[in-house]
mmCIF file of C-alpha atoms and ligand atoms in Angstrom:
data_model
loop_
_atom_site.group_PDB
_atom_site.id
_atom_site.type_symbol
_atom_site.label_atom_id
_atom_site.label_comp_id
_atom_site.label_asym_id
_atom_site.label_seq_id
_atom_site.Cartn_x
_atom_site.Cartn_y
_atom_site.Cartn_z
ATOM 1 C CA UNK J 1 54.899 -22.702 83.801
ATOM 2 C CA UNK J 2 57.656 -22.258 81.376
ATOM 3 C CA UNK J 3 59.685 -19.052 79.924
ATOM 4 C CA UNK J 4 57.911 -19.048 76.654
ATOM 5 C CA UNK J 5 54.790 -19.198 78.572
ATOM 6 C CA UNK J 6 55.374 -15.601 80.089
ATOM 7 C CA UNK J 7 57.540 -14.484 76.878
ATOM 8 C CA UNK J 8 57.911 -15.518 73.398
ATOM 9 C CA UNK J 9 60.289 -14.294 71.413
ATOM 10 C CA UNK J 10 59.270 -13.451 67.617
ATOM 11 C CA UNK J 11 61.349 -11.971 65.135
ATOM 12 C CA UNK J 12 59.566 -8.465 65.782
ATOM 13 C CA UNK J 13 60.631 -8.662 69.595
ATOM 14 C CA UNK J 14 59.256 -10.235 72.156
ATOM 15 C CA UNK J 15 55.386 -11.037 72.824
ATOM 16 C CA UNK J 16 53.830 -11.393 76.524
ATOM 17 C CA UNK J 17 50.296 -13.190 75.232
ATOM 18 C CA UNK J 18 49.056 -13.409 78.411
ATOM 19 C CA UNK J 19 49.322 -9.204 78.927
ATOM 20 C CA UNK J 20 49.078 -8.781 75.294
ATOM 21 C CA UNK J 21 51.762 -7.053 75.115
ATOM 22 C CA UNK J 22 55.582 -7.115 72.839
ATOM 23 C CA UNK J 23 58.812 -5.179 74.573
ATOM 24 C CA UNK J 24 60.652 -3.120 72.155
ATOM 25 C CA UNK J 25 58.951 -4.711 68.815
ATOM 26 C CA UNK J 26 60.121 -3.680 65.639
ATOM 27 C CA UNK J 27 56.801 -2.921 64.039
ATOM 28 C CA UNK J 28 53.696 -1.590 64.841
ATOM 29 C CA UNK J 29 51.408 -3.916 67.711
ATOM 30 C CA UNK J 30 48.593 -2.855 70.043
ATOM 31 C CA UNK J 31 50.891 -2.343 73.148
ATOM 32 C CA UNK J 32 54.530 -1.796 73.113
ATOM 33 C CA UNK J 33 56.528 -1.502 76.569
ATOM 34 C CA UNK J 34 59.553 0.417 75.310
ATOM 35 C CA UNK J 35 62.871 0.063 77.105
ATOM 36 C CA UNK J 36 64.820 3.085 75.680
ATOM 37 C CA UNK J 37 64.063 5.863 72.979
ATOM 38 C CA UNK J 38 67.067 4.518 70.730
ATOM 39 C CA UNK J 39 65.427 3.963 67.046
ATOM 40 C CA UNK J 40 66.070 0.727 66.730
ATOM 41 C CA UNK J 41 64.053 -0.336 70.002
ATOM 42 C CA UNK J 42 61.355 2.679 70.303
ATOM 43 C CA UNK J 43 59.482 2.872 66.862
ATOM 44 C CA UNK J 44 56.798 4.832 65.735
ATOM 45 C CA UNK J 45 52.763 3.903 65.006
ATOM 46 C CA UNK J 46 52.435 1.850 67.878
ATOM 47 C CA UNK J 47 48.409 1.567 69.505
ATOM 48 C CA UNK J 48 49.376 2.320 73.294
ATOM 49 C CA UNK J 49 53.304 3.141 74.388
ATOM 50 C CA UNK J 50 54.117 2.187 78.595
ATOM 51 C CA UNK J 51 57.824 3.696 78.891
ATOM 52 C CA UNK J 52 59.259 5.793 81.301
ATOM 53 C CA UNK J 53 58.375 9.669 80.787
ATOM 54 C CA UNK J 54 61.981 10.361 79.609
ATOM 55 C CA UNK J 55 61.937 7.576 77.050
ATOM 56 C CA UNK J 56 58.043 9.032 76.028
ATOM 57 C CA UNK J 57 59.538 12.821 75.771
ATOM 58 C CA UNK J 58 62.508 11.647 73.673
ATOM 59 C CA UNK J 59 60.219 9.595 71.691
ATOM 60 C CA UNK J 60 58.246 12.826 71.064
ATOM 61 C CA UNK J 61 61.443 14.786 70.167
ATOM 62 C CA UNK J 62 61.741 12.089 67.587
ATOM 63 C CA UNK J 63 58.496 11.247 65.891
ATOM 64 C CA UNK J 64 56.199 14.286 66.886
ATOM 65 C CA UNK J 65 53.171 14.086 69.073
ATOM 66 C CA UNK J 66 51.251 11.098 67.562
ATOM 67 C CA UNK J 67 54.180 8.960 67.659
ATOM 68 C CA UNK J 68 51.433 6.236 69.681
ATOM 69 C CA UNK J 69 47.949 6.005 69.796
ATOM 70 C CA UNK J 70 47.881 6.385 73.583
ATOM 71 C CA UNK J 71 50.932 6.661 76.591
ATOM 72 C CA UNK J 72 51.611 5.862 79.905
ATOM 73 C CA UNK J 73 54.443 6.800 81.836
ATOM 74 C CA UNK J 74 56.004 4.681 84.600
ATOM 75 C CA UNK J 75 58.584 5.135 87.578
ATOM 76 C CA UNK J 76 61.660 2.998 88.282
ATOM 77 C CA UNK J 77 60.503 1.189 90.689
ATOM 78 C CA UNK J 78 56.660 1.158 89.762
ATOM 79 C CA UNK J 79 54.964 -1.948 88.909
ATOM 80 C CA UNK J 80 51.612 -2.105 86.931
ATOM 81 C CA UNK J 81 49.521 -5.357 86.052
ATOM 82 C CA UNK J 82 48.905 -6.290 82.951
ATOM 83 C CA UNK J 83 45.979 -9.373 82.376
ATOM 84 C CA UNK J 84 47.568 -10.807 85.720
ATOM 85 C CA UNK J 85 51.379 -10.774 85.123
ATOM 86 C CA UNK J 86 53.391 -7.653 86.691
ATOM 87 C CA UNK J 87 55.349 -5.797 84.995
ATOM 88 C CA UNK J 88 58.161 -3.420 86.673
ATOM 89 C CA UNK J 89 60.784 -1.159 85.038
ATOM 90 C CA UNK J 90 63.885 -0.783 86.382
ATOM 91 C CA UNK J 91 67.317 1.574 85.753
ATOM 92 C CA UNK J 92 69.642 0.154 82.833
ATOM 93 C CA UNK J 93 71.835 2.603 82.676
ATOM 94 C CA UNK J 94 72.009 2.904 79.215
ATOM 95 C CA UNK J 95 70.877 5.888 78.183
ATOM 96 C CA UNK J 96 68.591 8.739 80.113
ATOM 97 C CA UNK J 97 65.085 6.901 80.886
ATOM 98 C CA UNK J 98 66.973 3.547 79.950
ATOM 99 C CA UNK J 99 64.736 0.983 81.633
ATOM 100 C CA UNK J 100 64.993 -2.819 82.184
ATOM 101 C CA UNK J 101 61.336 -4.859 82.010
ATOM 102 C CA UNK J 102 60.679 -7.213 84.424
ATOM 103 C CA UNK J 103 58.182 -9.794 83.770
ATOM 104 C CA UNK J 104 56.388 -11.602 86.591
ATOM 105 C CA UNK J 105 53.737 -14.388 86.084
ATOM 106 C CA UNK J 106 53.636 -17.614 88.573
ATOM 107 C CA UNK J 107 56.270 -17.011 90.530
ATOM 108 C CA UNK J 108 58.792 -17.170 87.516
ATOM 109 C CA UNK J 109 60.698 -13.664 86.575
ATOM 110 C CA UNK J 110 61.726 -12.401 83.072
ATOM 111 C CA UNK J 111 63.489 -9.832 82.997
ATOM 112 C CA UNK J 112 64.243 -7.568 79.583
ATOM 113 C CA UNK J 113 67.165 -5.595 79.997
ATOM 114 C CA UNK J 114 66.915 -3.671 76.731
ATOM 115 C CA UNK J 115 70.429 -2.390 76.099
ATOM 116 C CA UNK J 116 72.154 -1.538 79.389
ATOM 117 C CA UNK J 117 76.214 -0.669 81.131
ATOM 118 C CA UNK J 118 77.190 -1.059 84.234
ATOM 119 C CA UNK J 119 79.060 1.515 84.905
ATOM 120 C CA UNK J 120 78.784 5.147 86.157
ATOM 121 C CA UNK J 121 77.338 7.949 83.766
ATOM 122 C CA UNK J 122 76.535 11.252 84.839
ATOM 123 C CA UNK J 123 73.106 11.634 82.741
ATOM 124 C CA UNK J 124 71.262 8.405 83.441
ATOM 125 C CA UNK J 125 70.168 6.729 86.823
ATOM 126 C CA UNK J 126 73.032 3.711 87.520
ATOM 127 C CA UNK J 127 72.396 0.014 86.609
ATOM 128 C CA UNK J 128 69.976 -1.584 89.194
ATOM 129 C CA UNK J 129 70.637 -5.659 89.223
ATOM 130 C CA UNK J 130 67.424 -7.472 89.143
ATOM 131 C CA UNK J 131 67.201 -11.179 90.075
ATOM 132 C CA UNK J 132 65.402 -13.093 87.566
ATOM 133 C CA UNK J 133 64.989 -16.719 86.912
ATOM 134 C CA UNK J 134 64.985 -15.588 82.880
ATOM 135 C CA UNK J 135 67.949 -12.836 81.801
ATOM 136 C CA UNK J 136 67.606 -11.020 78.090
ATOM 137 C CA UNK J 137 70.745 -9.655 77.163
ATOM 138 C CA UNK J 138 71.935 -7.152 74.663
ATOM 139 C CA UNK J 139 75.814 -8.713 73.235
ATOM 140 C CA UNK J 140 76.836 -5.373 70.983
ATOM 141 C CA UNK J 141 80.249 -6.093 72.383
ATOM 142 C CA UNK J 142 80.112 -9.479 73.620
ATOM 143 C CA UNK J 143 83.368 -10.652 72.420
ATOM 144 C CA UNK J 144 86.475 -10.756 75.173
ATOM 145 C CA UNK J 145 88.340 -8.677 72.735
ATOM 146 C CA UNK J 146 85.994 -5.434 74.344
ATOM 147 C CA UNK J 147 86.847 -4.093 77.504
ATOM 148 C CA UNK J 148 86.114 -0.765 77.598
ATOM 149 C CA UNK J 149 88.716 1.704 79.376
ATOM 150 C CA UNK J 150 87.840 4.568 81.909
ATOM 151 C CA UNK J 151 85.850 6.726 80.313
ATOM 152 C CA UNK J 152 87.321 9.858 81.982
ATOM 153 C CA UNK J 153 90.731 8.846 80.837
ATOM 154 C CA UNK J 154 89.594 8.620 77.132
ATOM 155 C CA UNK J 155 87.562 12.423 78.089
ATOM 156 C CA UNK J 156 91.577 13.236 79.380
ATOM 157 C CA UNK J 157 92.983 12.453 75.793
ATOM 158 C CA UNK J 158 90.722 15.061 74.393
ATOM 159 C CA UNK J 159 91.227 17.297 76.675
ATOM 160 C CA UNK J 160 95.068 16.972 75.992
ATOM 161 C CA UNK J 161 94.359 17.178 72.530
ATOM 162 C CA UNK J 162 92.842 20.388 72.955
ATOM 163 C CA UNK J 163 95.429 21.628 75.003
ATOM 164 C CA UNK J 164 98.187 20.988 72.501
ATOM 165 C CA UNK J 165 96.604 21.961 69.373
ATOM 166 C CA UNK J 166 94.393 25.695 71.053
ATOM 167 C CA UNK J 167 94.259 26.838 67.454
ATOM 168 C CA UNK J 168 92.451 23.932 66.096
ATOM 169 C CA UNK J 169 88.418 22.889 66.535
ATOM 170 C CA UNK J 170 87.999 19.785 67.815
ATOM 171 C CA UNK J 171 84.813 17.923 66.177
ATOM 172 C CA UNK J 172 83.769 14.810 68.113
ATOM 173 C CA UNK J 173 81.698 12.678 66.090
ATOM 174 C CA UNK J 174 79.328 10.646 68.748
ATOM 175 C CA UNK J 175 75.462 9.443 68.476
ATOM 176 C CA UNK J 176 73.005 12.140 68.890
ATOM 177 C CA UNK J 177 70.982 10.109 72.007
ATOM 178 C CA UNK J 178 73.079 9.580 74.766
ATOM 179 C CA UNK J 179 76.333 9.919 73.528
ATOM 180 C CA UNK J 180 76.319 13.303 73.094
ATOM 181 C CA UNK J 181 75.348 14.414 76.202
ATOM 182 C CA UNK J 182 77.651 11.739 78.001
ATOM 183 C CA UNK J 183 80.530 12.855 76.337
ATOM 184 C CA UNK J 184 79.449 16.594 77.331
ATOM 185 C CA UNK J 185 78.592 15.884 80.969
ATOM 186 C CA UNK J 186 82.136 14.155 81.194
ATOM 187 C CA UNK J 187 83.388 17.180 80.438
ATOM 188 C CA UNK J 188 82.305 19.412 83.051
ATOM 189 C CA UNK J 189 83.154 16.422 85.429
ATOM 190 C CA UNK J 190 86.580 16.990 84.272
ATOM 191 C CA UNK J 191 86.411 20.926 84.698
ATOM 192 C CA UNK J 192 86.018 21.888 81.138
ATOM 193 C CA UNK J 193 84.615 24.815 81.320
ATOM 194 C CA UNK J 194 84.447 26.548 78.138
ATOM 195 C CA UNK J 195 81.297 26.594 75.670
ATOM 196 C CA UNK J 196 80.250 23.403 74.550
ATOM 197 C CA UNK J 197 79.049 23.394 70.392
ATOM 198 C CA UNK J 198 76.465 21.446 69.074
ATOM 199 C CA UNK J 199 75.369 20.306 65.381
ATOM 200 C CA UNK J 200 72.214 20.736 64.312
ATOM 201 C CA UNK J 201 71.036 17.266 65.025
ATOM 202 C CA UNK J 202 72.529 17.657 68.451
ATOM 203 C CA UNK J 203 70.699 20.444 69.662
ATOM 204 C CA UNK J 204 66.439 19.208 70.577
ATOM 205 C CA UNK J 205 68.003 16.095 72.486
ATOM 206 C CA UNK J 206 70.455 17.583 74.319
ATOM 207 C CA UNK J 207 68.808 20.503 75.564
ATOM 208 C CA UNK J 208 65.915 17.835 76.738
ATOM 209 C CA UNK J 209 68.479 16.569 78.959
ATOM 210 C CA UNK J 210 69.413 19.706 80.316
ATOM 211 C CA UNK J 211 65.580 20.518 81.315
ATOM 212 C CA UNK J 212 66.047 17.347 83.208
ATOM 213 C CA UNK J 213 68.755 18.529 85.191
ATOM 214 C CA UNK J 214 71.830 16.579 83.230
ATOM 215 C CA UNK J 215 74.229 19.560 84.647
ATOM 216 C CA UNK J 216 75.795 20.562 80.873
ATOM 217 C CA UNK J 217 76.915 23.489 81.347
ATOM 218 C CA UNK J 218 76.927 26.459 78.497
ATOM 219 C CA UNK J 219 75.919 25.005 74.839
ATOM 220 C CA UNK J 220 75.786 26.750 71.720
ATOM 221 C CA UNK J 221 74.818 25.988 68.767
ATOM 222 C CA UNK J 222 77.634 25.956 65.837
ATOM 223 C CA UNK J 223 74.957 27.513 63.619
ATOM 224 C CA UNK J 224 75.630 31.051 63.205
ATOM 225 C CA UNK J 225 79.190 30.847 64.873
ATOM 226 C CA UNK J 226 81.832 32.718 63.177
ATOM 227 C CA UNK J 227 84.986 30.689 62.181
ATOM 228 C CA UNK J 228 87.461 32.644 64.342
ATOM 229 C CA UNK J 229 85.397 31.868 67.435
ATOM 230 C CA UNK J 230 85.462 28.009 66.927
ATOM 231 C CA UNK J 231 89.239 27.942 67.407
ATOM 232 C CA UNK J 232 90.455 25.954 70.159
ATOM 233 C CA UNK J 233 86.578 24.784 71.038
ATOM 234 C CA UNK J 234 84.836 21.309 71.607
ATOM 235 C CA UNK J 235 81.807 20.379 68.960
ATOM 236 C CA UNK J 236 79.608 17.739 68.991
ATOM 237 C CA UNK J 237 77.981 16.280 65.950
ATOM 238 C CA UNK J 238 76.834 13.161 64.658
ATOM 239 C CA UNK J 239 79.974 10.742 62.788
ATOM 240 C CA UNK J 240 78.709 11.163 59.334
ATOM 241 C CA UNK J 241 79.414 15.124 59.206
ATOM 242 C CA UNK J 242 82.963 14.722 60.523
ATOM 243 C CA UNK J 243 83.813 13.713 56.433
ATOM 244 C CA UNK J 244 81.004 16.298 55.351
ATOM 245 C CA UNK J 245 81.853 19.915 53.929
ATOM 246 C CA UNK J 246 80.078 20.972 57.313
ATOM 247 C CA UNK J 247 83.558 20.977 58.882
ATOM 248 C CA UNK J 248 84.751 23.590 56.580
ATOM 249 C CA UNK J 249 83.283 26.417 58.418
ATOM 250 C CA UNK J 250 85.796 25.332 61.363
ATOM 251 C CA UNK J 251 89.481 26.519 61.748
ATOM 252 C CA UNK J 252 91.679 23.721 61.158
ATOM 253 C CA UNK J 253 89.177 20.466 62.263
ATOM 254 C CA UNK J 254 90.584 17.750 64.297
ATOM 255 C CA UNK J 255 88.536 15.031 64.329
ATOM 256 C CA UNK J 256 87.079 12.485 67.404
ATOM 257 C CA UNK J 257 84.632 9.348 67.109
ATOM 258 C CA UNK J 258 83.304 8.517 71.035
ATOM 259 C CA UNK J 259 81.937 4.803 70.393
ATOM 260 C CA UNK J 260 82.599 1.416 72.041
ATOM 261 C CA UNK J 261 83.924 0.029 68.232
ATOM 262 C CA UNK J 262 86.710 2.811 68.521
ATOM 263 C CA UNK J 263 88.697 -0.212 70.337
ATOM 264 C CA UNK J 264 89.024 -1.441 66.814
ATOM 265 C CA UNK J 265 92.223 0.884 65.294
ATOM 266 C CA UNK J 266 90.698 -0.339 61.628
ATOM 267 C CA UNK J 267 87.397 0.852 61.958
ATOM 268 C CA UNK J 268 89.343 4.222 63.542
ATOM 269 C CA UNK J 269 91.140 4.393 60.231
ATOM 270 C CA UNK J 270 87.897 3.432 58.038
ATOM 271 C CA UNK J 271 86.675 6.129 59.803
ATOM 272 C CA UNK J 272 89.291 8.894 58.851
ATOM 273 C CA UNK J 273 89.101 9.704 62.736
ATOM 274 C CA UNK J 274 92.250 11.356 64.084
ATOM 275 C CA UNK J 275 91.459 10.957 67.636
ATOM 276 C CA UNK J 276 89.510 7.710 68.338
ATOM 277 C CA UNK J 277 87.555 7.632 71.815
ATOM 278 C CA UNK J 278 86.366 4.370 73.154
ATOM 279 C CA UNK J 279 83.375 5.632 74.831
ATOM 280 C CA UNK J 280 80.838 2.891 74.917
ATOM 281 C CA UNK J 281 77.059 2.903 76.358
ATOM 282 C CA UNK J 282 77.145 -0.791 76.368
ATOM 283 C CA UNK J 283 78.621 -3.648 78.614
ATOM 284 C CA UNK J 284 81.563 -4.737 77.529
ATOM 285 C CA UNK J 285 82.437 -8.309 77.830
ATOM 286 C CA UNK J 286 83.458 -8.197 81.627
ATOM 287 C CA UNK J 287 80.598 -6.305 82.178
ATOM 288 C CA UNK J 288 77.793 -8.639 80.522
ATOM 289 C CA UNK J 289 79.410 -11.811 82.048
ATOM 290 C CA UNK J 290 79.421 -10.076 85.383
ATOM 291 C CA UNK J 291 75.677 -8.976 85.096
ATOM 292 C CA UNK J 292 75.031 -12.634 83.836
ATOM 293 C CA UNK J 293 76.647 -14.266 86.623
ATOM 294 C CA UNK J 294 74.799 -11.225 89.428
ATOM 295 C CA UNK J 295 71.480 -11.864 87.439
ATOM 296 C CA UNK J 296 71.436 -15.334 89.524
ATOM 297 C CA UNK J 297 69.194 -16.278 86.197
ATOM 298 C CA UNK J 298 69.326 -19.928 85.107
ATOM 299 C CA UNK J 299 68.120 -19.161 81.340
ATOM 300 C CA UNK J 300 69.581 -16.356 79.225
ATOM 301 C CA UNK J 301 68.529 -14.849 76.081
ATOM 302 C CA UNK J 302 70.816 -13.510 74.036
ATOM 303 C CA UNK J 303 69.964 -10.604 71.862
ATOM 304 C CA UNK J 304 71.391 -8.305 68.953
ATOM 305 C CA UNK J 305 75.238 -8.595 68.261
ATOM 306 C CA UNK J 306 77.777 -11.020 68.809
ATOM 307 C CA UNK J 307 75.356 -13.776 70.289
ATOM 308 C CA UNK J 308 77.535 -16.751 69.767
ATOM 309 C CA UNK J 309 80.345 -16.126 72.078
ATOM 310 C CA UNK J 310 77.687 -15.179 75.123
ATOM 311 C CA UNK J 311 76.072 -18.159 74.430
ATOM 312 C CA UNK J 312 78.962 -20.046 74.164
ATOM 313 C CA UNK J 313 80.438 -18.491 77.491
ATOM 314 C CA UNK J 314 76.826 -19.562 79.158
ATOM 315 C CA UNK J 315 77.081 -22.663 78.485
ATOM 316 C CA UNK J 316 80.732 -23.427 79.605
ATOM 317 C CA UNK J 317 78.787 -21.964 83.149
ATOM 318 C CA UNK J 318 76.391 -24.454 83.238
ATOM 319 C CA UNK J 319 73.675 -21.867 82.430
ATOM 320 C CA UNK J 320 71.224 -22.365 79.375
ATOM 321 C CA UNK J 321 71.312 -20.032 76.221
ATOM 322 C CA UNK J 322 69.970 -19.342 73.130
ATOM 323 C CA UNK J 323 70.136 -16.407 70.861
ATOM 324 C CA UNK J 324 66.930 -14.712 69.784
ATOM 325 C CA UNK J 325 66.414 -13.921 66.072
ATOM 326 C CA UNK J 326 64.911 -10.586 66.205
ATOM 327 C CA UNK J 327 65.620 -8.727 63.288
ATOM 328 C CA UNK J 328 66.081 -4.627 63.282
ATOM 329 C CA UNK J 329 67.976 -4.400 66.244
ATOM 330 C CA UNK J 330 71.875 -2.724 66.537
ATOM 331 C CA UNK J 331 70.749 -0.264 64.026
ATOM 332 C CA UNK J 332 71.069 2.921 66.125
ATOM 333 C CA UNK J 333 73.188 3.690 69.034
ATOM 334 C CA UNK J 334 76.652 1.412 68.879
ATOM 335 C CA UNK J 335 74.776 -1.554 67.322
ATOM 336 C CA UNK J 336 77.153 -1.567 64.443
ATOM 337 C CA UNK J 337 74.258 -0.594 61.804
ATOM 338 C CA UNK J 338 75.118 3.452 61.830
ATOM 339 C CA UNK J 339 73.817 4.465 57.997
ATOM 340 C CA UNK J 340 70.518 4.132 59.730
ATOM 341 C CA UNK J 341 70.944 6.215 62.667
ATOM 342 C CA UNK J 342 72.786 8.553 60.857
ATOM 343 C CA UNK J 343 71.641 8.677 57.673
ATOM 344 C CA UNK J 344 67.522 8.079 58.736
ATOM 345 C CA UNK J 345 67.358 10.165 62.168
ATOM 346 C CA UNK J 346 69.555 12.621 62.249
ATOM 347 C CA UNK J 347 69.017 15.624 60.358
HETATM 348 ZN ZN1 ZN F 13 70.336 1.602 72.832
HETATM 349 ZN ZN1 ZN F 14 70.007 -1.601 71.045
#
């Protein structure tokens, strides 16, 4: 049995035929496993969703109720068969619920890591390392030019930026899924206690995590906030209302970006962001190439972003590559595409 026989990729995502089944397909099929609620993986109008419960409740949050015909929720950990191939979900640490897909049929293993970091974050269950004859990476940041620092020093320049300006509101522009609630948690991990303020489009996810026991500490919503009481205070919003006239009803705004693509100082100054924060939910280069290596896998597939150089890299390891056309995804979260994550899901 071969790969393709277990998985094909498409340019809606990739089909299992002999589960009839597509992970993360980017429009509407009969079954859909779903790896993470990010837009651009987890779409709406799909017959029957199997995700874990976290990625079906922020799916819900999302679309409303009849986001799917049918759901199922599964545990990390769980496995369920599917027309004779087994299918387990495993921790990605991407984002809460974040789940890698591994696909077993004939004693081969494909495994479907959706986006995923391998590093520590308070709000979503660490990284698990499956071995796997077949490996499907993301590549958002798959260039040797990202390596992501410490993100609890970057959480230590705002707080020093807060420190030395306590008259000033400091807006941090970051994506409403994940993100957000990182940046937050990271916060309290470095004993900020103070009220934490949300935007709007902030405010259904976040609290989600919260009811899931993401220690967050005290939120409030900036709505109905006077403009004395936002001096010297942390806010969270989505980018794209850091250059709105929303950030006129703060005292003197300072502004933050938390992404991955804040390692590039032009897209910082594209951005009009004072105070860039290179916070990234992905696996930077070290961290792909390590996972790759771990993964033991002999075949990778290489997914959304900078595909070439992973493949490249692959190859000079003896391993064998090839990028997968899929078309739609990198349009939420860091994948580069932010007018539609911004300007389609967030309010
Ligand atoms: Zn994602
Ligand atoms: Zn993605």
């Amino acid at each position: 049995m071969r790969p393709e026989d277990i998985l094909v990729p498409t340019p809606s995502g990739v089909c299992c035929k002999l589960g009839a089944f597509h992970i993360d397909p980017t429009r509407p099929v009969e079954r859909a496993l779903i790896t993470h609620a990010h837009s651009d993986h987890a779409r709406a109008g799909h017959g029957a969703v199997l995700a874990t419960q976290e990625t079906l409740d922020l799916m819900r949050l999302r679309y409303g109720d009849n986001f799917a015909g049918t759901t199922q929720a599964i545990c990390y950990g769980e496995s369920v068969d599917l027309g004779g191939v087994k299918v387990t979900f495993h921790p990605a640490g991407h984002v809460l619920g974040s789940a890698q897909i591994a696909v077993r049929a004939n004693g081969l293993c494909v495994v479907a890591s959706g986006d995923y970091k391998n590093v520590a974050d308070p709000t979503c269950a660490p990284f698990e390392l499956v071995p796997c004859d077949v490996f499907i990476t993301e590549a958002t940041f798959a260039l040797p030019v990202f390596r992501h620092p410490d993100a609890d020093d970057e959480i230590a320049k705002l707080l020093g930026s807060v420190a030395l300006f306590p008259e000033r509101a400091h807006l941090v522009g970051a994506y409403s899924l994940g993100k957000a609630q990182r940046v937050i948690a990271l916060l309290r991990k470095a004993g900020y206690q103070a009220p934490i303020y949300l935007h709007g489009a902030m405010e259904s996810i976040t609290h989600y995590y919260a009811s899931r026991g993401i220690a967050l500490g005290e939120l409030r919503a900036v709505r109905g906030a006077a403009k004395a009481e936002l001096a010297g205070t942390i806010t969270l919003c989505p980018r794209s209302a850091l250059s709105d006239v929303w950030t006129r009803r703060f005292p003197e705004p300072l502004t933050a970006f938390a992404s991955g693509w804040m390692r590039i100082r032009a897209r910082a100054r594209q951005y009009g962001v004072a105070l860039p924060l290179v916070v990234s939910d992905h696996a930077d280069w070290d961290g792909l190439t390590a996972t790759i290596a771990a993964t033991g896998a002999s075949d990778i597939w290489v997914t959304h972003g900078q595909e070439d150089a992973l493949v490249h890299w692959c190859g000079t390891r003896g391993l064998k590559a090839r990028p997968l056309d899929i078309v739609g995804y990198g349009d939420e979260d860091e994948g580069g595409g932010e007018t539609a994550a911004e300007g389609g899901v967030e309010p």
